[in-house]
Amino acid sequence: MNRAASKQQQAQATLADPRWQALVARDADADGHFYYAVITTGVYCLPSCAARRARPENVRFFEHREQAEAAGFRPCARCHPDRTAPAHLPAIIDACRHMEQAETPPTLNQLAEQADLSPHHFHRVFKRILGVTPKAYASALRARQLREGLQRDGRITDAIFDAGYNSSGRFYTQARALLGMEPARFRDGGNGERIEVALGQCSLGALLVARSGQGICAIALGDDADTLLRECQDHFPKADLRPGGDRFDALVARVAALMEHPEQEPDLPLDIRGTAFQQKVWQALRRVPAGETLSYAELARRIGSPKAVRAVAGACANNPLAVVIPCHRVVRSDGDVSGYRWGVERKRALLERETGAQEARS
């Protein structure tokens, strides 16, 4: 197909798209529902943008602004599409307030009716804006309320029921996943939880490995071992931190070997602690093959939350397990290596090692 025919085909496709009519009408009601980009200017806009109308063959439509940015387009300086609140945001904020104030968690149908949306549409909008489903948000909210109740030194049973659990039995089946330890220990700031800690050196610098009774709960890299230890103590302020024994030394050696060969699949007992959203991001990261990279926007899309790019970046920044949760495989949309909790140079070294291993096998 020659260039002229290709342009004509693209123009016909654009004109046939119902979003084109909203663009022509500069329909403000369509703002937030989709975005359009112009390949000749390299910018993306709101449907209501007052800029001169582009030729249809030069227009590309995107459902979310993060998709436009991932494709290399920059926000328009006239309509500022990157500053526009998502559609239905006020309704979602009201729903969150209702969930926070309700004595018992409202159902999806109740929330959707309050927002004047169908349950399916409400569920999709809620997840798109917040990055988690209403059910996951409610679970995280109850977990937060539970933590706050326990930290007030109240009775455990009172905290459980105040957080909306119908029975203590149902709660105790989820307690360790929610708190990372038994409720009584969490109430006491982790007092009595035994965590073994080992410090060492690897080619990337100082290495700290911490293990709870469930598995490895922290892997950190840095320039100074003492700093890593202080950070670990700050993270577990009332836990009983102890040096690991001989068997733990063997586990630490396996972690150190992983730093040399980050392309290998880690076979380690893990105790991964985080919010529902963080866990979702970290699980997606562990499915990224060695030698591959992706942007924060792509990672957000993979977890089904394309608008939660900043939240995804925050989850990466709070990753407790260096290399095991491979946040070093996340790069900027332009491919630049930046933003790594343990230093950009370490991130670059890990990526180079994975690329080298891939090339050696091919």
PDB file of N, CA, C and O in Angstrom, residues 29-80:
ATOM      1  N   ASP A  29     -18.139  17.452  27.603  1.00  0.00           N
ATOM      2  CA  ASP A  29     -18.632  16.280  28.329  1.00  0.00           C
ATOM      3  C   ASP A  29     -17.799  15.032  28.021  1.00  0.00           C
ATOM      4  O   ASP A  29     -17.836  14.055  28.776  1.00  0.00           O
ATOM      5  N   ALA A  30     -17.067  15.064  26.917  1.00  0.00           N
ATOM      6  CA  ALA A  30     -16.233  13.911  26.550  1.00  0.00           C
ATOM      7  C   ALA A  30     -14.860  13.955  27.218  1.00  0.00           C
ATOM      8  O   ALA A  30     -14.120  12.970  27.174  1.00  0.00           O
ATOM      9  N   ASP A  31     -14.521  15.106  27.827  1.00  0.00           N
ATOM     10  CA  ASP A  31     -13.217  15.219  28.487  1.00  0.00           C
ATOM     11  C   ASP A  31     -13.082  14.170  29.585  1.00  0.00           C
ATOM     12  O   ASP A  31     -13.979  14.005  30.422  1.00  0.00           O
ATOM     13  N   GLY A  32     -11.952  13.486  29.580  1.00  0.00           N
ATOM     14  CA  GLY A  32     -11.709  12.429  30.561  1.00  0.00           C
ATOM     15  C   GLY A  32     -12.154  11.066  30.099  1.00  0.00           C
ATOM     16  O   GLY A  32     -11.712  10.053  30.651  1.00  0.00           O
ATOM     17  N   HIS A  33     -13.030  11.020  29.082  1.00  0.00           N
ATOM     18  CA  HIS A  33     -13.481   9.730  28.560  1.00  0.00           C
ATOM     19  C   HIS A  33     -12.514   9.200  27.501  1.00  0.00           C
ATOM     20  O   HIS A  33     -12.416   7.996  27.303  1.00  0.00           O
ATOM     21  N   PHE A  34     -11.856  10.121  26.790  1.00  0.00           N
ATOM     22  CA  PHE A  34     -10.823   9.717  25.836  1.00  0.00           C
ATOM     23  C   PHE A  34      -9.934  10.919  25.564  1.00  0.00           C
ATOM     24  O   PHE A  34     -10.239  12.064  25.966  1.00  0.00           O
ATOM     25  N   TYR A  35      -8.823  10.663  24.883  1.00  0.00           N
ATOM     26  CA  TYR A  35      -7.881  11.711  24.504  1.00  0.00           C
ATOM     27  C   TYR A  35      -7.518  11.495  23.040  1.00  0.00           C
ATOM     28  O   TYR A  35      -7.637  10.372  22.528  1.00  0.00           O
ATOM     29  N   TYR A  36      -7.100  12.562  22.381  1.00  0.00           N
ATOM     30  CA  TYR A  36      -6.639  12.385  21.009  1.00  0.00           C
ATOM     31  C   TYR A  36      -5.263  13.017  20.855  1.00  0.00           C
ATOM     32  O   TYR A  36      -4.932  14.003  21.531  1.00  0.00           O
ATOM     33  N   ALA A  37      -4.453  12.405  20.006  1.00  0.00           N
ATOM     34  CA  ALA A  37      -3.102  12.903  19.748  1.00  0.00           C
ATOM     35  C   ALA A  37      -2.971  13.247  18.272  1.00  0.00           C
ATOM     36  O   ALA A  37      -3.699  12.698  17.424  1.00  0.00           O
ATOM     37  N   VAL A  38      -2.038  14.134  17.984  1.00  0.00           N
ATOM     38  CA  VAL A  38      -1.795  14.573  16.608  1.00  0.00           C
ATOM     39  C   VAL A  38      -0.345  14.232  16.263  1.00  0.00           C
ATOM     40  O   VAL A  38       0.579  14.746  16.896  1.00  0.00           O
ATOM     41  N   ILE A  39      -0.150  13.358  15.291  1.00  0.00           N
ATOM     42  CA  ILE A  39       1.202  12.857  15.014  1.00  0.00           C
ATOM     43  C   ILE A  39       2.112  13.927  14.429  1.00  0.00           C
ATOM     44  O   ILE A  39       3.323  13.845  14.555  1.00  0.00           O
ATOM     45  N   THR A  40       1.527  14.962  13.809  1.00  0.00           N
ATOM     46  CA  THR A  40       2.370  16.006  13.202  1.00  0.00           C
ATOM     47  C   THR A  40       2.898  17.007  14.227  1.00  0.00           C
ATOM     48  O   THR A  40       3.898  17.682  13.988  1.00  0.00           O
ATOM     49  N   THR A  41       2.227  17.118  15.377  1.00  0.00           N
ATOM     50  CA  THR A  41       2.683  18.044  16.418  1.00  0.00           C
ATOM     51  C   THR A  41       3.298  17.317  17.610  1.00  0.00           C
ATOM     52  O   THR A  41       4.018  17.926  18.394  1.00  0.00           O
ATOM     53  N   GLY A  42       2.965  16.024  17.770  1.00  0.00           N
ATOM     54  CA  GLY A  42       3.513  15.252  18.885  1.00  0.00           C
ATOM     55  C   GLY A  42       2.843  15.518  20.210  1.00  0.00           C
ATOM     56  O   GLY A  42       3.396  15.190  21.258  1.00  0.00           O
ATOM     57  N   VAL A  43       1.637  16.122  20.206  1.00  0.00           N
ATOM     58  CA  VAL A  43       0.940  16.418  21.459  1.00  0.00           C
ATOM     59  C   VAL A  43      -0.376  15.649  21.508  1.00  0.00           C
ATOM     60  O   VAL A  43      -0.901  15.205  20.488  1.00  0.00           O
ATOM     61  N   TYR A  44      -0.898  15.505  22.740  1.00  0.00           N
ATOM     62  CA  TYR A  44      -2.232  14.927  22.892  1.00  0.00           C
ATOM     63  C   TYR A  44      -3.109  15.918  23.640  1.00  0.00           C
ATOM     64  O   TYR A  44      -2.613  16.743  24.421  1.00  0.00           O
ATOM     65  N   CYS A  45      -4.421  15.861  23.384  1.00  0.00           N
ATOM     66  CA  CYS A  45      -5.346  16.893  23.855  1.00  0.00           C
ATOM     67  C   CYS A  45      -6.633  16.287  24.405  1.00  0.00           C
ATOM     68  O   CYS A  45      -6.930  15.101  24.214  1.00  0.00           O
ATOM     69  N   LEU A  46      -7.399  17.155  25.075  1.00  0.00           N
ATOM     70  CA  LEU A  46      -8.767  16.839  25.456  1.00  0.00           C
ATOM     71  C   LEU A  46      -9.676  17.032  24.247  1.00  0.00           C
ATOM     72  O   LEU A  46      -9.372  17.838  23.356  1.00  0.00           O
ATOM     73  N   PRO A  47     -10.816  16.343  24.191  1.00  0.00           N
ATOM     74  CA  PRO A  47     -11.755  16.558  23.077  1.00  0.00           C
ATOM     75  C   PRO A  47     -12.197  18.015  22.944  1.00  0.00           C
ATOM     76  O   PRO A  47     -12.477  18.478  21.846  1.00  0.00           O
ATOM     77  N   SER A  48     -12.245  18.752  24.060  1.00  0.00           N
ATOM     78  CA  SER A  48     -12.728  20.138  24.022  1.00  0.00           C
ATOM     79  C   SER A  48     -11.637  21.147  23.697  1.00  0.00           C
ATOM     80  O   SER A  48     -11.908  22.362  23.695  1.00  0.00           O
ATOM     81  N   CYS A  49     -10.435  20.707  23.406  1.00  0.00           N
ATOM     82  CA  CYS A  49      -9.320  21.622  23.171  1.00  0.00           C
ATOM     83  C   CYS A  49      -9.653  22.612  22.046  1.00  0.00           C
ATOM     84  O   CYS A  49     -10.197  22.235  21.003  1.00  0.00           O
ATOM     85  N   ALA A  50      -9.289  23.881  22.292  1.00  0.00           N
ATOM     86  CA  ALA A  50      -9.590  24.941  21.320  1.00  0.00           C
ATOM     87  C   ALA A  50      -8.541  25.068  20.226  1.00  0.00           C
ATOM     88  O   ALA A  50      -8.619  25.968  19.386  1.00  0.00           O
ATOM     89  N   ALA A  51      -7.571  24.185  20.216  1.00  0.00           N
ATOM     90  CA  ALA A  51      -6.537  24.237  19.185  1.00  0.00           C
ATOM     91  C   ALA A  51      -7.144  23.976  17.803  1.00  0.00           C
ATOM     92  O   ALA A  51      -8.220  23.378  17.678  1.00  0.00           O
ATOM     93  N   ARG A  52      -6.427  24.417  16.784  1.00  0.00           N
ATOM     94  CA  ARG A  52      -6.890  24.208  15.412  1.00  0.00           C
ATOM     95  C   ARG A  52      -7.092  22.713  15.155  1.00  0.00           C
ATOM     96  O   ARG A  52      -6.273  21.887  15.525  1.00  0.00           O
ATOM     97  N   ARG A  53      -8.214  22.401  14.515  1.00  0.00           N
ATOM     98  CA  ARG A  53      -8.547  20.996  14.293  1.00  0.00           C
ATOM     99  C   ARG A  53      -7.523  20.326  13.372  1.00  0.00           C
ATOM    100  O   ARG A  53      -7.134  20.886  12.337  1.00  0.00           O
ATOM    101  N   ALA A  54      -7.082  19.148  13.773  1.00  0.00           N
ATOM    102  CA  ALA A  54      -6.103  18.393  12.986  1.00  0.00           C
ATOM    103  C   ALA A  54      -6.787  17.658  11.834  1.00  0.00           C
ATOM    104  O   ALA A  54      -7.997  17.397  11.864  1.00  0.00           O
ATOM    105  N   ARG A  55      -6.006  17.320  10.838  1.00  0.00           N
ATOM    106  CA  ARG A  55      -6.530  16.502   9.744  1.00  0.00           C
ATOM    107  C   ARG A  55      -6.790  15.100  10.269  1.00  0.00           C
ATOM    108  O   ARG A  55      -6.013  14.572  11.085  1.00  0.00           O
ATOM    109  N   PRO A  56      -7.867  14.461   9.850  1.00  0.00           N
ATOM    110  CA  PRO A  56      -8.241  13.162  10.435  1.00  0.00           C
ATOM    111  C   PRO A  56      -7.173  12.080  10.280  1.00  0.00           C
ATOM    112  O   PRO A  56      -7.031  11.219  11.152  1.00  0.00           O
ATOM    113  N   GLU A  57      -6.384  12.134   9.182  1.00  0.00           N
ATOM    114  CA  GLU A  57      -5.364  11.099   9.012  1.00  0.00           C
ATOM    115  C   GLU A  57      -4.215  11.248  10.005  1.00  0.00           C
ATOM    116  O   GLU A  57      -3.420  10.316  10.200  1.00  0.00           O
ATOM    117  N   ASN A  58      -4.138  12.405  10.681  1.00  0.00           N
ATOM    118  CA  ASN A  58      -3.062  12.637  11.646  1.00  0.00           C
ATOM    119  C   ASN A  58      -3.500  12.438  13.089  1.00  0.00           C
ATOM    120  O   ASN A  58      -2.708  12.648  14.006  1.00  0.00           O
ATOM    121  N   VAL A  59      -4.749  12.024  13.294  1.00  0.00           N
ATOM    122  CA  VAL A  59      -5.304  11.894  14.638  1.00  0.00           C
ATOM    123  C   VAL A  59      -5.223  10.435  15.112  1.00  0.00           C
ATOM    124  O   VAL A  59      -5.477   9.505  14.341  1.00  0.00           O
ATOM    125  N   ARG A  60      -4.875  10.286  16.366  1.00  0.00           N
ATOM    126  CA  ARG A  60      -4.883   8.966  17.017  1.00  0.00           C
ATOM    127  C   ARG A  60      -5.654   9.099  18.325  1.00  0.00           C
ATOM    128  O   ARG A  60      -5.460  10.061  19.078  1.00  0.00           O
ATOM    129  N   PHE A  61      -6.517   8.134  18.628  1.00  0.00           N
ATOM    130  CA  PHE A  61      -7.329   8.179  19.834  1.00  0.00           C
ATOM    131  C   PHE A  61      -6.732   7.267  20.914  1.00  0.00           C
ATOM    132  O   PHE A  61      -6.192   6.190  20.620  1.00  0.00           O
ATOM    133  N   PHE A  62      -6.882   7.708  22.163  1.00  0.00           N
ATOM    134  CA  PHE A  62      -6.420   6.921  23.305  1.00  0.00           C
ATOM    135  C   PHE A  62      -7.486   6.973  24.398  1.00  0.00           C
ATOM    136  O   PHE A  62      -8.082   8.025  24.648  1.00  0.00           O
ATOM    137  N   GLU A  63      -7.678   5.853  25.055  1.00  0.00           N
ATOM    138  CA  GLU A  63      -8.663   5.801  26.138  1.00  0.00           C
ATOM    139  C   GLU A  63      -8.139   6.513  27.379  1.00  0.00           C
ATOM    140  O   GLU A  63      -8.893   7.136  28.116  1.00  0.00           O
ATOM    141  N   HIS A  64      -6.835   6.388  27.638  1.00  0.00           N
ATOM    142  CA  HIS A  64      -6.238   6.982  28.826  1.00  0.00           C
ATOM    143  C   HIS A  64      -5.036   7.839  28.420  1.00  0.00           C
ATOM    144  O   HIS A  64      -4.330   7.522  27.461  1.00  0.00           O
ATOM    145  N   ARG A  65      -4.780   8.890  29.156  1.00  0.00           N
ATOM    146  CA  ARG A  65      -3.662   9.779  28.820  1.00  0.00           C
ATOM    147  C   ARG A  65      -2.319   9.087  28.986  1.00  0.00           C
ATOM    148  O   ARG A  65      -1.360   9.414  28.282  1.00  0.00           O
ATOM    149  N   GLU A  66      -2.235   8.126  29.935  1.00  0.00           N
ATOM    150  CA  GLU A  66      -0.978   7.393  30.103  1.00  0.00           C
ATOM    151  C   GLU A  66      -0.605   6.624  28.840  1.00  0.00           C
ATOM    152  O   GLU A  66       0.579   6.463  28.527  1.00  0.00           O
ATOM    153  N   GLN A  67      -1.625   6.165  28.104  1.00  0.00           N
ATOM    154  CA  GLN A  67      -1.353   5.464  26.849  1.00  0.00           C
ATOM    155  C   GLN A  67      -0.755   6.426  25.822  1.00  0.00           C
ATOM    156  O   GLN A  67       0.168   6.057  25.092  1.00  0.00           O
ATOM    157  N   ALA A  68      -1.278   7.644  25.784  1.00  0.00           N
ATOM    158  CA  ALA A  68      -0.738   8.637  24.853  1.00  0.00           C
ATOM    159  C   ALA A  68       0.707   8.975  25.204  1.00  0.00           C
ATOM    160  O   ALA A  68       1.570   9.085  24.324  1.00  0.00           O
ATOM    161  N   GLU A  69       0.981   9.132  26.494  1.00  0.00           N
ATOM    162  CA  GLU A  69       2.344   9.460  26.920  1.00  0.00           C
ATOM    163  C   GLU A  69       3.292   8.303  26.657  1.00  0.00           C
ATOM    164  O   GLU A  69       4.448   8.508  26.270  1.00  0.00           O
ATOM    165  N   ALA A  70       2.807   7.073  26.867  1.00  0.00           N
ATOM    166  CA  ALA A  70       3.644   5.904  26.595  1.00  0.00           C
ATOM    167  C   ALA A  70       3.972   5.789  25.110  1.00  0.00           C
ATOM    168  O   ALA A  70       5.016   5.247  24.729  1.00  0.00           O
ATOM    169  N   ALA A  71       3.081   6.322  24.258  1.00  0.00           N
ATOM    170  CA  ALA A  71       3.316   6.293  22.812  1.00  0.00           C
ATOM    171  C   ALA A  71       4.215   7.438  22.354  1.00  0.00           C
ATOM    172  O   ALA A  71       4.498   7.567  21.160  1.00  0.00           O
ATOM    173  N   GLY A  72       4.644   8.271  23.302  1.00  0.00           N
ATOM    174  CA  GLY A  72       5.593   9.331  22.973  1.00  0.00           C
ATOM    175  C   GLY A  72       5.010  10.715  22.799  1.00  0.00           C
ATOM    176  O   GLY A  72       5.731  11.651  22.443  1.00  0.00           O
ATOM    177  N   PHE A  73       3.700  10.880  23.048  1.00  0.00           N
ATOM    178  CA  PHE A  73       3.084  12.195  22.905  1.00  0.00           C
ATOM    179  C   PHE A  73       3.181  12.972  24.219  1.00  0.00           C
ATOM    180  O   PHE A  73       3.147  12.390  25.304  1.00  0.00           O
ATOM    181  N   ARG A  74       3.272  14.310  24.114  1.00  0.00           N
ATOM    182  CA  ARG A  74       3.355  15.165  25.299  1.00  0.00           C
ATOM    183  C   ARG A  74       2.039  15.929  25.449  1.00  0.00           C
ATOM    184  O   ARG A  74       1.320  16.151  24.469  1.00  0.00           O
ATOM    185  N   PRO A  75       1.703  16.337  26.688  1.00  0.00           N
ATOM    186  CA  PRO A  75       0.429  17.035  26.903  1.00  0.00           C
ATOM    187  C   PRO A  75       0.388  18.397  26.228  1.00  0.00           C
ATOM    188  O   PRO A  75       1.395  19.113  26.179  1.00  0.00           O
ATOM    189  N   CYS A  76      -0.772  18.753  25.738  1.00  0.00           N
ATOM    190  CA  CYS A  76      -0.983  20.038  25.074  1.00  0.00           C
ATOM    191  C   CYS A  76      -0.832  21.173  26.093  1.00  0.00           C
ATOM    192  O   CYS A  76      -1.350  21.103  27.209  1.00  0.00           O
ATOM    193  N   ALA A  77      -0.129  22.231  25.702  1.00  0.00           N
ATOM    194  CA  ALA A  77       0.093  23.372  26.589  1.00  0.00           C
ATOM    195  C   ALA A  77      -1.124  24.275  26.671  1.00  0.00           C
ATOM    196  O   ALA A  77      -1.172  25.184  27.501  1.00  0.00           O
ATOM    197  N   ARG A  78      -2.121  24.017  25.826  1.00  0.00           N
ATOM    198  CA  ARG A  78      -3.317  24.872  25.831  1.00  0.00           C
ATOM    199  C   ARG A  78      -4.415  24.274  26.711  1.00  0.00           C
ATOM    200  O   ARG A  78      -4.978  24.978  27.557  1.00  0.00           O
ATOM    201  N   CYS A  79      -4.721  22.989  26.538  1.00  0.00           N
ATOM    202  CA  CYS A  79      -5.838  22.397  27.292  1.00  0.00           C
ATOM    203  C   CYS A  79      -5.376  21.601  28.518  1.00  0.00           C
ATOM    204  O   CYS A  79      -6.203  21.197  29.341  1.00  0.00           O
ATOM    205  N   HIS A  80      -4.063  21.368  28.639  1.00  0.00           N
ATOM    206  CA  HIS A  80      -3.480  20.682  29.801  1.00  0.00           C
ATOM    207  C   HIS A  80      -4.233  19.380  30.148  1.00  0.00           C
ATOM    208  O   HIS A  80      -4.811  19.254  31.226  1.00  0.00           O
TER     209      HIS A  80
END
